[in-house]
mmCIF file of C-alpha atoms and ligand atoms in Angstrom:
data_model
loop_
_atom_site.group_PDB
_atom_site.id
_atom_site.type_symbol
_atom_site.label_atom_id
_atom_site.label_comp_id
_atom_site.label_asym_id
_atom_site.label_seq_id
_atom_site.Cartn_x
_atom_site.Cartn_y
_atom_site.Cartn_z
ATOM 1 C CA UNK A 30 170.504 -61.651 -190.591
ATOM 2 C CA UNK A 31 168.082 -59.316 -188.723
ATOM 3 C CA UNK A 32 164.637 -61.117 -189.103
ATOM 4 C CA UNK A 33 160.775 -59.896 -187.874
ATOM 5 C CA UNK A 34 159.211 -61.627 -184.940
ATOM 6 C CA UNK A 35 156.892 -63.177 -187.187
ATOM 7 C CA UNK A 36 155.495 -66.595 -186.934
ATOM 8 C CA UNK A 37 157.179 -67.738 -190.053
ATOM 9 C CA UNK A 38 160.353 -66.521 -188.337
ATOM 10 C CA UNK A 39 159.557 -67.705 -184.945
ATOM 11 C CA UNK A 40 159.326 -71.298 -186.206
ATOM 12 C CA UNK A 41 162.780 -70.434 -187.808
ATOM 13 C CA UNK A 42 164.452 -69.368 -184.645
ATOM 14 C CA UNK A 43 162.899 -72.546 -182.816
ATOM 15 C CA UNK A 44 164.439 -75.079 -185.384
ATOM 16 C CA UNK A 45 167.765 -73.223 -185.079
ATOM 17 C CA UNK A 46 167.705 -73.737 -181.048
ATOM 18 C CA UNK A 47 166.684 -77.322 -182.116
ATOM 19 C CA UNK A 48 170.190 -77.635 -184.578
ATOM 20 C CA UNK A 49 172.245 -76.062 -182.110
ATOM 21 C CA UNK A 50 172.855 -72.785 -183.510
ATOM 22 C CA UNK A 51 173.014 -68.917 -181.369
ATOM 23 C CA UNK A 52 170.228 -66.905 -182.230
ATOM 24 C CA UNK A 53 169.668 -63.762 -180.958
ATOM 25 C CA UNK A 54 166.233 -62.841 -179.201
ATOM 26 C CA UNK A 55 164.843 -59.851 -177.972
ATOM 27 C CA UNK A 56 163.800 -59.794 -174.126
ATOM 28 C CA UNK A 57 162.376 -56.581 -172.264
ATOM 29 C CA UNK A 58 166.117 -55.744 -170.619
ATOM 30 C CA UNK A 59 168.565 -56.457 -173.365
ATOM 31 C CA UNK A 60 169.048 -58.897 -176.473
ATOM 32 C CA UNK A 61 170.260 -62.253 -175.168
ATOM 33 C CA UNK A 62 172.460 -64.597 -177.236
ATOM 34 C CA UNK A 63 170.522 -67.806 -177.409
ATOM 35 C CA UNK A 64 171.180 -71.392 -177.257
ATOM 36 C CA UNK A 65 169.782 -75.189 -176.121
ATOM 37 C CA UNK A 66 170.936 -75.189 -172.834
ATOM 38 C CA UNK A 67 171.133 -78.830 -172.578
ATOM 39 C CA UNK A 68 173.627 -78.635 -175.481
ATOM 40 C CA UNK A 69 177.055 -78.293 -174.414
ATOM 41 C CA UNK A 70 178.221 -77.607 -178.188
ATOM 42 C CA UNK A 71 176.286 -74.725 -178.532
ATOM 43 C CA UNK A 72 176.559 -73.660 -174.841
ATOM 44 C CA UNK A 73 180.592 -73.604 -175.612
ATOM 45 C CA UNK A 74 179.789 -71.689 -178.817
ATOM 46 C CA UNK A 75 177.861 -69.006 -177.273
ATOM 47 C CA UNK A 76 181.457 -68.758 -174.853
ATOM 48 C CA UNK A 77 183.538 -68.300 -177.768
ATOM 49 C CA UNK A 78 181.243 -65.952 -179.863
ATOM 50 C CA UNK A 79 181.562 -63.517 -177.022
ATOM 51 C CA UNK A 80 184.828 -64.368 -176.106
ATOM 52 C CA UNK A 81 183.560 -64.706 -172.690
ATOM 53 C CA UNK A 82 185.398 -66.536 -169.575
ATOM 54 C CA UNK A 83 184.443 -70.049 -168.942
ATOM 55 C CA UNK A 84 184.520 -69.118 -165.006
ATOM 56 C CA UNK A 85 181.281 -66.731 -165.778
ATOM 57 C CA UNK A 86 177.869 -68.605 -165.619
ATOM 58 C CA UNK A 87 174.975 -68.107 -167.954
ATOM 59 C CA UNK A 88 171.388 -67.461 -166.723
ATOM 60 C CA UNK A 89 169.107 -70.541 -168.308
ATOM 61 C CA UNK A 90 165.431 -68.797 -169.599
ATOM 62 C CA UNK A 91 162.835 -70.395 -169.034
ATOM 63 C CA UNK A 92 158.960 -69.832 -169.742
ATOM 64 C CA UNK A 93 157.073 -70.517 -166.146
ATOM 65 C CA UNK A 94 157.858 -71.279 -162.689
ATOM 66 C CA UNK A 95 156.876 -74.940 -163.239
ATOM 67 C CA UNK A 96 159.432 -75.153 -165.960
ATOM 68 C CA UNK A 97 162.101 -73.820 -163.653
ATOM 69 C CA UNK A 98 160.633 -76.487 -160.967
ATOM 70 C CA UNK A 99 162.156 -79.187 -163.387
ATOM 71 C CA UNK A 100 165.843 -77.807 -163.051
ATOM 72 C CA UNK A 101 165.943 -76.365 -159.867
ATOM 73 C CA UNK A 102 164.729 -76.742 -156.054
ATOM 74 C CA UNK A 103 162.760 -73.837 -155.268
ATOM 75 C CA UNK A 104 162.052 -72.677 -151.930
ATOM 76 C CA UNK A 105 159.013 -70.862 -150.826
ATOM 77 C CA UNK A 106 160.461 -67.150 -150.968
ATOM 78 C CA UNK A 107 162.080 -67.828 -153.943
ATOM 79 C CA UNK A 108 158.659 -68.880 -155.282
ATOM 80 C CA UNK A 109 156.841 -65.648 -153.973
ATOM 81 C CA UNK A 110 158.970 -63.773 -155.780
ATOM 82 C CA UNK A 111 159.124 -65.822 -158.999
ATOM 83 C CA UNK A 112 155.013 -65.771 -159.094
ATOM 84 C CA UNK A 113 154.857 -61.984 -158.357
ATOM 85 C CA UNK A 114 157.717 -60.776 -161.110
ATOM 86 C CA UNK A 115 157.646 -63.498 -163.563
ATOM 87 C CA UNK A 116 157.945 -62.757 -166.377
ATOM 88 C CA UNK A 117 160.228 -59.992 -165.881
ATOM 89 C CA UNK A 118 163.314 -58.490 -165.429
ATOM 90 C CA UNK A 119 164.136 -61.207 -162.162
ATOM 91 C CA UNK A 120 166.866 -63.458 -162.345
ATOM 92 C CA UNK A 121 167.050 -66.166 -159.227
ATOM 93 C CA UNK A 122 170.170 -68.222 -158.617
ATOM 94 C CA UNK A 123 168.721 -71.940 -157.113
ATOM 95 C CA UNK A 124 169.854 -75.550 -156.553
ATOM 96 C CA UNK A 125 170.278 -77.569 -159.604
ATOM 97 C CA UNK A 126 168.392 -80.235 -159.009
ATOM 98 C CA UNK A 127 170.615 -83.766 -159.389
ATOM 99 C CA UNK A 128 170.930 -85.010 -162.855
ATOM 100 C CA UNK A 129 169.301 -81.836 -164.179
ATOM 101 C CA UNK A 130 170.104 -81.890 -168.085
ATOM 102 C CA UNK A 131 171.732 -78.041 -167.975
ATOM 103 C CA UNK A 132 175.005 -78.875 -169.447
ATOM 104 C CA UNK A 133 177.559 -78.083 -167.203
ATOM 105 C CA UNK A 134 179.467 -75.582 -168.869
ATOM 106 C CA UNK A 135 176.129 -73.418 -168.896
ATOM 107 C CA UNK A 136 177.004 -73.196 -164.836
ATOM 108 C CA UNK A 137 180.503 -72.955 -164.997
ATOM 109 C CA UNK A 138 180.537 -76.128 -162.731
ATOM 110 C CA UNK A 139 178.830 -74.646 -160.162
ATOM 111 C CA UNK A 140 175.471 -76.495 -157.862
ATOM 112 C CA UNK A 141 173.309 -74.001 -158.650
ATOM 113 C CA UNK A 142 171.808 -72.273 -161.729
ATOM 114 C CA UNK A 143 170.306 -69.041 -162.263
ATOM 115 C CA UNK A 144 166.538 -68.691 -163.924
ATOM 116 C CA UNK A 145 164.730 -66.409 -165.017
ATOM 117 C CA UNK A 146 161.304 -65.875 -167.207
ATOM 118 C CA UNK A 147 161.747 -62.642 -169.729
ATOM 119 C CA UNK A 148 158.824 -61.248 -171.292
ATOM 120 C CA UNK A 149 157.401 -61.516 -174.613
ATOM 121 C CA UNK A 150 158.329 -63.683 -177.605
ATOM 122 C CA UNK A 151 161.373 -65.290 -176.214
ATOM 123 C CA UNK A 152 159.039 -67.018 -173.470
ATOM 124 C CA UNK A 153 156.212 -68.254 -176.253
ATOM 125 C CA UNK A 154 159.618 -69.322 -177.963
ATOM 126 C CA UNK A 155 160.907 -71.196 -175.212
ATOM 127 C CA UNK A 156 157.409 -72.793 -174.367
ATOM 128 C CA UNK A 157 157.399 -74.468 -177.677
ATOM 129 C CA UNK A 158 161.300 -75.274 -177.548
ATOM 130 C CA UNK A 159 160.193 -77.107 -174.694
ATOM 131 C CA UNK A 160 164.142 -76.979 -173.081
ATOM 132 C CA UNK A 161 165.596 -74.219 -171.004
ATOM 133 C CA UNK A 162 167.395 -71.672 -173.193
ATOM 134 C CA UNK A 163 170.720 -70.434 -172.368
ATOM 135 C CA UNK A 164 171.242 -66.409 -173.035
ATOM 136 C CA UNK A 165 173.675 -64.188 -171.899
ATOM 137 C CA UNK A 166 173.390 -60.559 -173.330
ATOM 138 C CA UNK A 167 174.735 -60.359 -177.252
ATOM 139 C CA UNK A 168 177.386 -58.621 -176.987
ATOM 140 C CA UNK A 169 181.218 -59.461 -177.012
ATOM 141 C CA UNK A 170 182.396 -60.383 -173.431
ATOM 142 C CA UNK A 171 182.847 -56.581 -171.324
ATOM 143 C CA UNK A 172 181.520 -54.383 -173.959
ATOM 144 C CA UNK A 173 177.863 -52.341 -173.911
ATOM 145 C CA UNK A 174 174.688 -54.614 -174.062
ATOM 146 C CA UNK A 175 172.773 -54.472 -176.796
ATOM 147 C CA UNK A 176 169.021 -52.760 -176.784
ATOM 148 C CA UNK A 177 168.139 -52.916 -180.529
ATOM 149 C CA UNK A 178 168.478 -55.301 -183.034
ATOM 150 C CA UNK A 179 171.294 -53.490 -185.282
ATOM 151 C CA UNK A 180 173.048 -53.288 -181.924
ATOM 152 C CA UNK A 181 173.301 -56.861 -181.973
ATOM 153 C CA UNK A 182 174.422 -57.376 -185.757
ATOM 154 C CA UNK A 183 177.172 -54.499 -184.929
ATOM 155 C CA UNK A 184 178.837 -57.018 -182.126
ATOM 156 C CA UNK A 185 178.123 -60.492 -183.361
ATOM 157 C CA UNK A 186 177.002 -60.454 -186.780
ATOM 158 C CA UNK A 187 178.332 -62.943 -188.107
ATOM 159 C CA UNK A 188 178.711 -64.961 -185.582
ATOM 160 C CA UNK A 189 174.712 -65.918 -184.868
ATOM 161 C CA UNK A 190 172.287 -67.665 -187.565
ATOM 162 C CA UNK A 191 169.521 -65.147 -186.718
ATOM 163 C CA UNK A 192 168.732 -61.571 -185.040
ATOM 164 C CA UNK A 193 165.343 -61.459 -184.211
ATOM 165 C CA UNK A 194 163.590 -57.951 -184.331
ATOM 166 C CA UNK A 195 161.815 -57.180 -181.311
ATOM 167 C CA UNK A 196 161.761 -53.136 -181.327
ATOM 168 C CA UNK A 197 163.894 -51.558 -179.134
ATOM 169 C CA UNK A 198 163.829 -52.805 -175.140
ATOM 170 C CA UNK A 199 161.645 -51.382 -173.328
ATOM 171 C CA UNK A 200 163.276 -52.124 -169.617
ATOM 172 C CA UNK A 201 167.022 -51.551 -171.371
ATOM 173 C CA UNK A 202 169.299 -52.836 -168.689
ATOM 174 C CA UNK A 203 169.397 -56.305 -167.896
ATOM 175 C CA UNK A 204 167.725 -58.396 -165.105
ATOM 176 C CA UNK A 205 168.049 -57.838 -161.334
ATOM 177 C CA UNK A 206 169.991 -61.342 -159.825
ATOM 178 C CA UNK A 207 169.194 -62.368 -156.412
ATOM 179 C CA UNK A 208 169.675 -65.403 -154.079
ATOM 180 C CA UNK A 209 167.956 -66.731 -150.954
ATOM 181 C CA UNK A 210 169.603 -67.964 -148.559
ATOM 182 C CA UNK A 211 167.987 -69.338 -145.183
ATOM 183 C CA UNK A 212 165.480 -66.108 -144.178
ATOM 184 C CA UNK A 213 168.019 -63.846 -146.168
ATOM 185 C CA UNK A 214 168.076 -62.293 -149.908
ATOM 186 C CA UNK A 215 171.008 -61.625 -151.256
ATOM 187 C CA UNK A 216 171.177 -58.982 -154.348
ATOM 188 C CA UNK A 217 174.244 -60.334 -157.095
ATOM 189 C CA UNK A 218 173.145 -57.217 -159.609
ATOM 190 C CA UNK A 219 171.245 -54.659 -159.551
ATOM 191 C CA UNK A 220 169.067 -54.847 -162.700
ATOM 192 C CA UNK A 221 165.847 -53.732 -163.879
ATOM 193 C CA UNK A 222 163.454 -54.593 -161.304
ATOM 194 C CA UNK A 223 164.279 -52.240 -158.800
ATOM 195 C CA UNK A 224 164.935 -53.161 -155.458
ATOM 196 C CA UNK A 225 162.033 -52.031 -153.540
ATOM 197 C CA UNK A 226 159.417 -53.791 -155.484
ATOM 198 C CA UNK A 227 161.302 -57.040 -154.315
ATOM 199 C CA UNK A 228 161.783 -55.695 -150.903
ATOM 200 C CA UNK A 229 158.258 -55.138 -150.864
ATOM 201 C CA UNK A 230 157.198 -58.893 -151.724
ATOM 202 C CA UNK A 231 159.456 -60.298 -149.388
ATOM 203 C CA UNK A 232 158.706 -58.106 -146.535
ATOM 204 C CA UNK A 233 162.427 -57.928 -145.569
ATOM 205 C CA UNK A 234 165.614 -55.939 -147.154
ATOM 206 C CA UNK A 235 167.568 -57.283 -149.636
ATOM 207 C CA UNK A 236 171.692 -57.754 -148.592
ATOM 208 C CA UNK A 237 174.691 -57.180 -150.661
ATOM 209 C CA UNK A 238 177.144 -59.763 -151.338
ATOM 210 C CA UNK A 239 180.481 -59.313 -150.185
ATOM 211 C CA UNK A 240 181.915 -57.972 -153.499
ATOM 212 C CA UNK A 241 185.515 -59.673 -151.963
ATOM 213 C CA UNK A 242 184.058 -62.961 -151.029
ATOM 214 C CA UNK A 243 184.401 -65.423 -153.725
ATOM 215 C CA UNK A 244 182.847 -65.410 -156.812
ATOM 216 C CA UNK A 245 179.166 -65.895 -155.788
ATOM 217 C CA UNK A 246 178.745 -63.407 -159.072
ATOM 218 C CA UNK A 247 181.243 -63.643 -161.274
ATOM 219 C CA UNK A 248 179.712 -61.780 -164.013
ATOM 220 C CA UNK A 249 180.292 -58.801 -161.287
ATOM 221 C CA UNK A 250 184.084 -58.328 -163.145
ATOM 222 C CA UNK A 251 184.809 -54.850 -162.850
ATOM 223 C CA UNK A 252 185.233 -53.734 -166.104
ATOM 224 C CA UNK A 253 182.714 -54.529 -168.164
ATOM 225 C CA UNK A 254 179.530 -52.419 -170.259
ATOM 226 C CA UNK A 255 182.554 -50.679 -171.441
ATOM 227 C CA UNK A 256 182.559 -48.416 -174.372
ATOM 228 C CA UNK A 257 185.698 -48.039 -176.262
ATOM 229 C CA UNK A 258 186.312 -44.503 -175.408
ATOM 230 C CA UNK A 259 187.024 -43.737 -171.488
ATOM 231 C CA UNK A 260 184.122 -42.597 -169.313
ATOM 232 C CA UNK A 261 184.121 -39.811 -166.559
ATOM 233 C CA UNK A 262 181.752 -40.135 -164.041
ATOM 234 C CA UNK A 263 179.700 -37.967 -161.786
ATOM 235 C CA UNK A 264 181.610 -34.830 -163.924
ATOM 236 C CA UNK A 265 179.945 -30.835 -162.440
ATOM 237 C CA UNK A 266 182.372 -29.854 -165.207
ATOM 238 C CA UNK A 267 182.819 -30.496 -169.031
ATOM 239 C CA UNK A 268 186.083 -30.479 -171.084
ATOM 240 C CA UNK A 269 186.663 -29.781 -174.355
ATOM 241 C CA UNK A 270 186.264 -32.736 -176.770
ATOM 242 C CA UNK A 271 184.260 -34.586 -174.447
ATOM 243 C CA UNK A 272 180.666 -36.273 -175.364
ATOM 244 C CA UNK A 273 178.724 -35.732 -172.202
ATOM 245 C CA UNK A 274 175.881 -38.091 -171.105
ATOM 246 C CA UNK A 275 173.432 -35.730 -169.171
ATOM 247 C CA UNK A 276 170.765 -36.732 -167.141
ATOM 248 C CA UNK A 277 167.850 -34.338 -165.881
ATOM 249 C CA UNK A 278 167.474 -30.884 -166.670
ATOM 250 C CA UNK A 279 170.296 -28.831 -164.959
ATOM 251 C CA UNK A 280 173.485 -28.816 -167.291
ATOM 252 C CA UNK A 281 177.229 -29.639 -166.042
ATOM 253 C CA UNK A 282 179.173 -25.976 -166.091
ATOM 254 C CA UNK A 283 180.657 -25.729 -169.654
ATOM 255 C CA UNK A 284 178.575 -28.173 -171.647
ATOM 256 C CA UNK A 285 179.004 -25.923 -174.403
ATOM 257 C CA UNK A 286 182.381 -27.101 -174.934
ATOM 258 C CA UNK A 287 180.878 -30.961 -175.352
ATOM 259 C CA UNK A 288 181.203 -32.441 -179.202
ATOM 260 C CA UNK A 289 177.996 -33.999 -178.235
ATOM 261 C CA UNK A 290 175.382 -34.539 -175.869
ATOM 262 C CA UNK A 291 172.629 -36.705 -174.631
ATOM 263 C CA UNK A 292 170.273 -36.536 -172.354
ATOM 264 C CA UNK A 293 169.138 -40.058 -170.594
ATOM 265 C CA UNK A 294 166.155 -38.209 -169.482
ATOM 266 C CA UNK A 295 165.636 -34.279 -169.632
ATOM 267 C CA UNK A 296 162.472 -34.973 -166.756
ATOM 268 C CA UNK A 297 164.783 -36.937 -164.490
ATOM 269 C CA UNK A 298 162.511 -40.544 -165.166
ATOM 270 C CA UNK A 299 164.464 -43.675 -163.813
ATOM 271 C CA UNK A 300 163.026 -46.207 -166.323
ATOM 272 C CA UNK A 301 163.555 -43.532 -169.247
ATOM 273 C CA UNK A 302 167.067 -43.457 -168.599
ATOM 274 C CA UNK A 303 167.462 -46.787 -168.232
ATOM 275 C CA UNK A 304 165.818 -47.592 -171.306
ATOM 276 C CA UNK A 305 168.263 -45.118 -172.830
ATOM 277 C CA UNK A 306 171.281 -46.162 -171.484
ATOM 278 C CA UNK A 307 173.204 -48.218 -173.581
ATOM 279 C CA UNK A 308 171.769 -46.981 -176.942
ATOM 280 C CA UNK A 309 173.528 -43.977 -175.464
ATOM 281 C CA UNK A 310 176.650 -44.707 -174.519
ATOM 282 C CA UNK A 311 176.743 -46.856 -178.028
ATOM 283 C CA UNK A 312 175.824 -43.453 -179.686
ATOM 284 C CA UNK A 313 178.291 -41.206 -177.751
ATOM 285 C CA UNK A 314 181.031 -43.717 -178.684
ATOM 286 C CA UNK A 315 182.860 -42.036 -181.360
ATOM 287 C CA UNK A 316 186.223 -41.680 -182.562
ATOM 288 C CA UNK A 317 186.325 -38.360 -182.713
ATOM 289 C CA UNK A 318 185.772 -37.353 -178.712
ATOM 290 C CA UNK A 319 188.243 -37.193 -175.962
ATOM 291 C CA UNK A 320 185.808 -39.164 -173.327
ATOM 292 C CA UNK A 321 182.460 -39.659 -172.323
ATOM 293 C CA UNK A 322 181.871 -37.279 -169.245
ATOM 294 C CA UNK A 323 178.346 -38.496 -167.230
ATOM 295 C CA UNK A 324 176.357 -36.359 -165.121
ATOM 296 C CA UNK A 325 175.595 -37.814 -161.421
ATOM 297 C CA UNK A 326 172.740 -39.540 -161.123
ATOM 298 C CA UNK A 327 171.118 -40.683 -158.266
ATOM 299 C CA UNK A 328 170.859 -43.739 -156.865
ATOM 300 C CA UNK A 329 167.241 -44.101 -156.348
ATOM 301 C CA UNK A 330 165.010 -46.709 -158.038
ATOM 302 C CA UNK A 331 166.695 -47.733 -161.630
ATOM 303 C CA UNK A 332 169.238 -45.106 -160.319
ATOM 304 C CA UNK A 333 171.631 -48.384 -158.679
ATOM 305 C CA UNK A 334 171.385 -50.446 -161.483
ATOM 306 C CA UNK A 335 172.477 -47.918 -163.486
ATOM 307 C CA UNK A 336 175.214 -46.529 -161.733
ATOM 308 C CA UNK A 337 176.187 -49.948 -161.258
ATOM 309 C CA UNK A 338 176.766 -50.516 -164.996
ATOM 310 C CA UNK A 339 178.456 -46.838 -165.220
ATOM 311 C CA UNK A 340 180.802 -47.653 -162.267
ATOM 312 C CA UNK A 341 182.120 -50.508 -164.752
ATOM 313 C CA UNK A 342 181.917 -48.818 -167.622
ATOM 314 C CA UNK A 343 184.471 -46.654 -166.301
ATOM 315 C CA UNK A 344 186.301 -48.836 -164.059
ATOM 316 C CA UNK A 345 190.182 -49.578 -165.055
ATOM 317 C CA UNK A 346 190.141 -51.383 -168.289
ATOM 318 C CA UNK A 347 193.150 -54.443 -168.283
HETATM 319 O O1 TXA B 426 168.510 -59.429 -168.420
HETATM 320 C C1 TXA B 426 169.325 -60.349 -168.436
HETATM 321 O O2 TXA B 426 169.597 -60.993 -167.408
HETATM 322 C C2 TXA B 426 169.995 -60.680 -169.778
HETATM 323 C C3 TXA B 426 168.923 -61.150 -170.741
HETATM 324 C C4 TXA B 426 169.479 -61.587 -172.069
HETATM 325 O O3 TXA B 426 168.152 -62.157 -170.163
HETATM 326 N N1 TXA B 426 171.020 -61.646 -169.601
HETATM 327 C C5 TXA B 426 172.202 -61.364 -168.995
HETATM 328 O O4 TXA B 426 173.106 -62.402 -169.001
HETATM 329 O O5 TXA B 426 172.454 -60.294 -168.510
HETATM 330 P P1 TXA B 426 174.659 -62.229 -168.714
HETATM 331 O O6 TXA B 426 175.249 -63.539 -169.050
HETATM 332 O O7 TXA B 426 175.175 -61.043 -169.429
HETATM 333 O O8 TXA B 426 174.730 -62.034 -167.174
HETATM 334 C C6 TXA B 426 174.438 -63.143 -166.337
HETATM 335 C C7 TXA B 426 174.943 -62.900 -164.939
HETATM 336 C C8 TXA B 426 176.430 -62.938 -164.839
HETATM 337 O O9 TXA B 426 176.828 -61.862 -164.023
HETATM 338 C C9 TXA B 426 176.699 -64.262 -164.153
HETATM 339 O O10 TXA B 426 177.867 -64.252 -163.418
HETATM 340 C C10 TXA B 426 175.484 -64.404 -163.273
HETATM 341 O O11 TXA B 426 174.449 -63.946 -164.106
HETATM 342 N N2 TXA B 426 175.216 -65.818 -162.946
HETATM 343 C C11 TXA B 426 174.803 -66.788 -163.775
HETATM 344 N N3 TXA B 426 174.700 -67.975 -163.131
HETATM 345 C C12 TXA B 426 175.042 -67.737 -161.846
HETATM 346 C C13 TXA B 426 175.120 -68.554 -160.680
HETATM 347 N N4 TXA B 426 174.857 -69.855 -160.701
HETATM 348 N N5 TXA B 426 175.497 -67.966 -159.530
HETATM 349 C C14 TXA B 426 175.771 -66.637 -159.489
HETATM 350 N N6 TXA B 426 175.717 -65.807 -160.565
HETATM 351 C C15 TXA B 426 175.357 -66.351 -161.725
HETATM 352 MG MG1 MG B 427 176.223 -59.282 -170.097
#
């Protein structure tokens, strides 16, 4: 049931966290799929409503940097970084601290747990939940993440005990994951804080992970944000039948032979497009085209977060 963000619903969605049900909550990069994270019921519930792999950890929400302080050993970068984006789209993988009350399954076993502080209602919600909330996006396991409300009642409907409206998104891809390590930041995903404003903050460039070396982010499976139809990237050509996904304001050669088209941003704007995204692809997703064909577009800014998702969208699909 898709509910307002009022405060008689508020108080609703609180009580449900309390009884161990999913509710779904808006945050500024996608709808999450919410739970008590220090209940291992409802933490394995949220795993089977999305049909998602127990190997693939969930990022615990929390609504300050002192609240994370009382799951997790924060060291002084980490905390720069946390007090300069927080709360935003900034997800930090830290210690658990020992007997921390995160059930386990929340980290897929592992010693350390990823935090992060969204933006708006879902923090005042959390704040008088008083626990760390579990939320991974709401959608079934691989498939596009929600930005809207209906979005979320198309993939797990029935599954959750409330869909709270929060308007559309406004970041529209989901949060940015890094981890420190000695003097050394290591990006996991590319997400909506873009990575020079972190760069910036920490005075120092961020490093990618080894995408072969273990499973330090195991959310990083390859396909995944996948629409049903296949997707064609970086296309300077369109075929027949195909929906194409344009970005900017010079056209692919025949675009007059797409069923459909969208434009992520006709002005070229990063955080336009990413807002757009998803609701896009969702919206190009119909039975009747061939493929989605995607124009290139560049990696600057929002540009590597969101031809990270579109490199999984239309990697091999097992
Ligand atoms: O913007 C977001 O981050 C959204 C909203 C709802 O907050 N959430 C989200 O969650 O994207 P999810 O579950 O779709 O993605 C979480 C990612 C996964 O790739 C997972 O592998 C990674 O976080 N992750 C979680 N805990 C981790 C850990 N301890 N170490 C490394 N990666 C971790
Ligand atoms: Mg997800």
């Amino acid at each position: 049931m898709i509910v307002p963000a009022d405060p008689y619903h508020i108080a609703a969605a609180i009580e449900a966290l309390r009884n161990g049900k999913l509710v779904a909550l808006p945050t500024e990069t996608v709808y999450g799929l919410a739970c008590d994270a220090t209940n291992g019921a409802a933490v394995a519930d949220i795993f089977s409503a999305k049909g998602r792999p127990h190997f693939n950890p969930l990022i615990a929400h929390v609504s300050s940097v002192d609240m994370a302080a009382r799951y997790v050993k924060i060291d002084p970068l980490s905390q720069i970084l946390m007090e300069a984006f927080w709360p935003g789209p900034l997800t930090l993988v830290l210690p658990l601290i020992p007997d921390s009350p995160v059930h386990p399954l929340a980290t897929a076993g592992l010693s350390t747990l990823a935090v992060r502080n969204p933006r708006g209602v879902f923090s005042d919600i959390i704040a008088d939940f008083g626990r760390p909330v579990v939320a991974p996006s709401a959608n079934r396991s691989g498939r596009v993440s929600p930005t809207n409300a209906a979005a979320v009642a198309d993939e797990l409907g029935g599954q959750v005990a409330l869909i709270v409206d929060g308007g559309p998104a406004t970041v529209g891809i989901e949060s940015t994951i890094i981890k420190v390590s000695g003097e050394d930041i290591f990006l996991l995903r590319p997400g909506g804080l873009e990575r020079a404003a972190i760069e910036m903050v920490a005075k120092r460039g961020l490093k990618q992970i080894d995408q072969r070396a273990a499973i330090e982010a195991p959310g990083m499976l390859k396909s995944h944000y996948a629409p049903e139809a296949p997707v064609r990237l970086n296309v300077d050509k369109v075929e027949a039948g195909e929906a194409l996904l344009a970005f900017g304001s010079k056209r692919a050669h025949g675009y007059g032979e797409a069923a459909v088209i969208l434009n992520l941003s006709p002005t070229g704007d990063m955080r336009e497009a990413a807002r757009n995204l998803f609701n896009y692809l969702k919206q190009l997703d119909r039975s009747d085209i061939v493929r989605i064909a995607v124009e290139p577009i560049p990696c600057q800014g929002l540009g590597e977060a969101i031809n990270d998702r579109l490199l999984r969208a239309a990697a091999p699909r097992s």
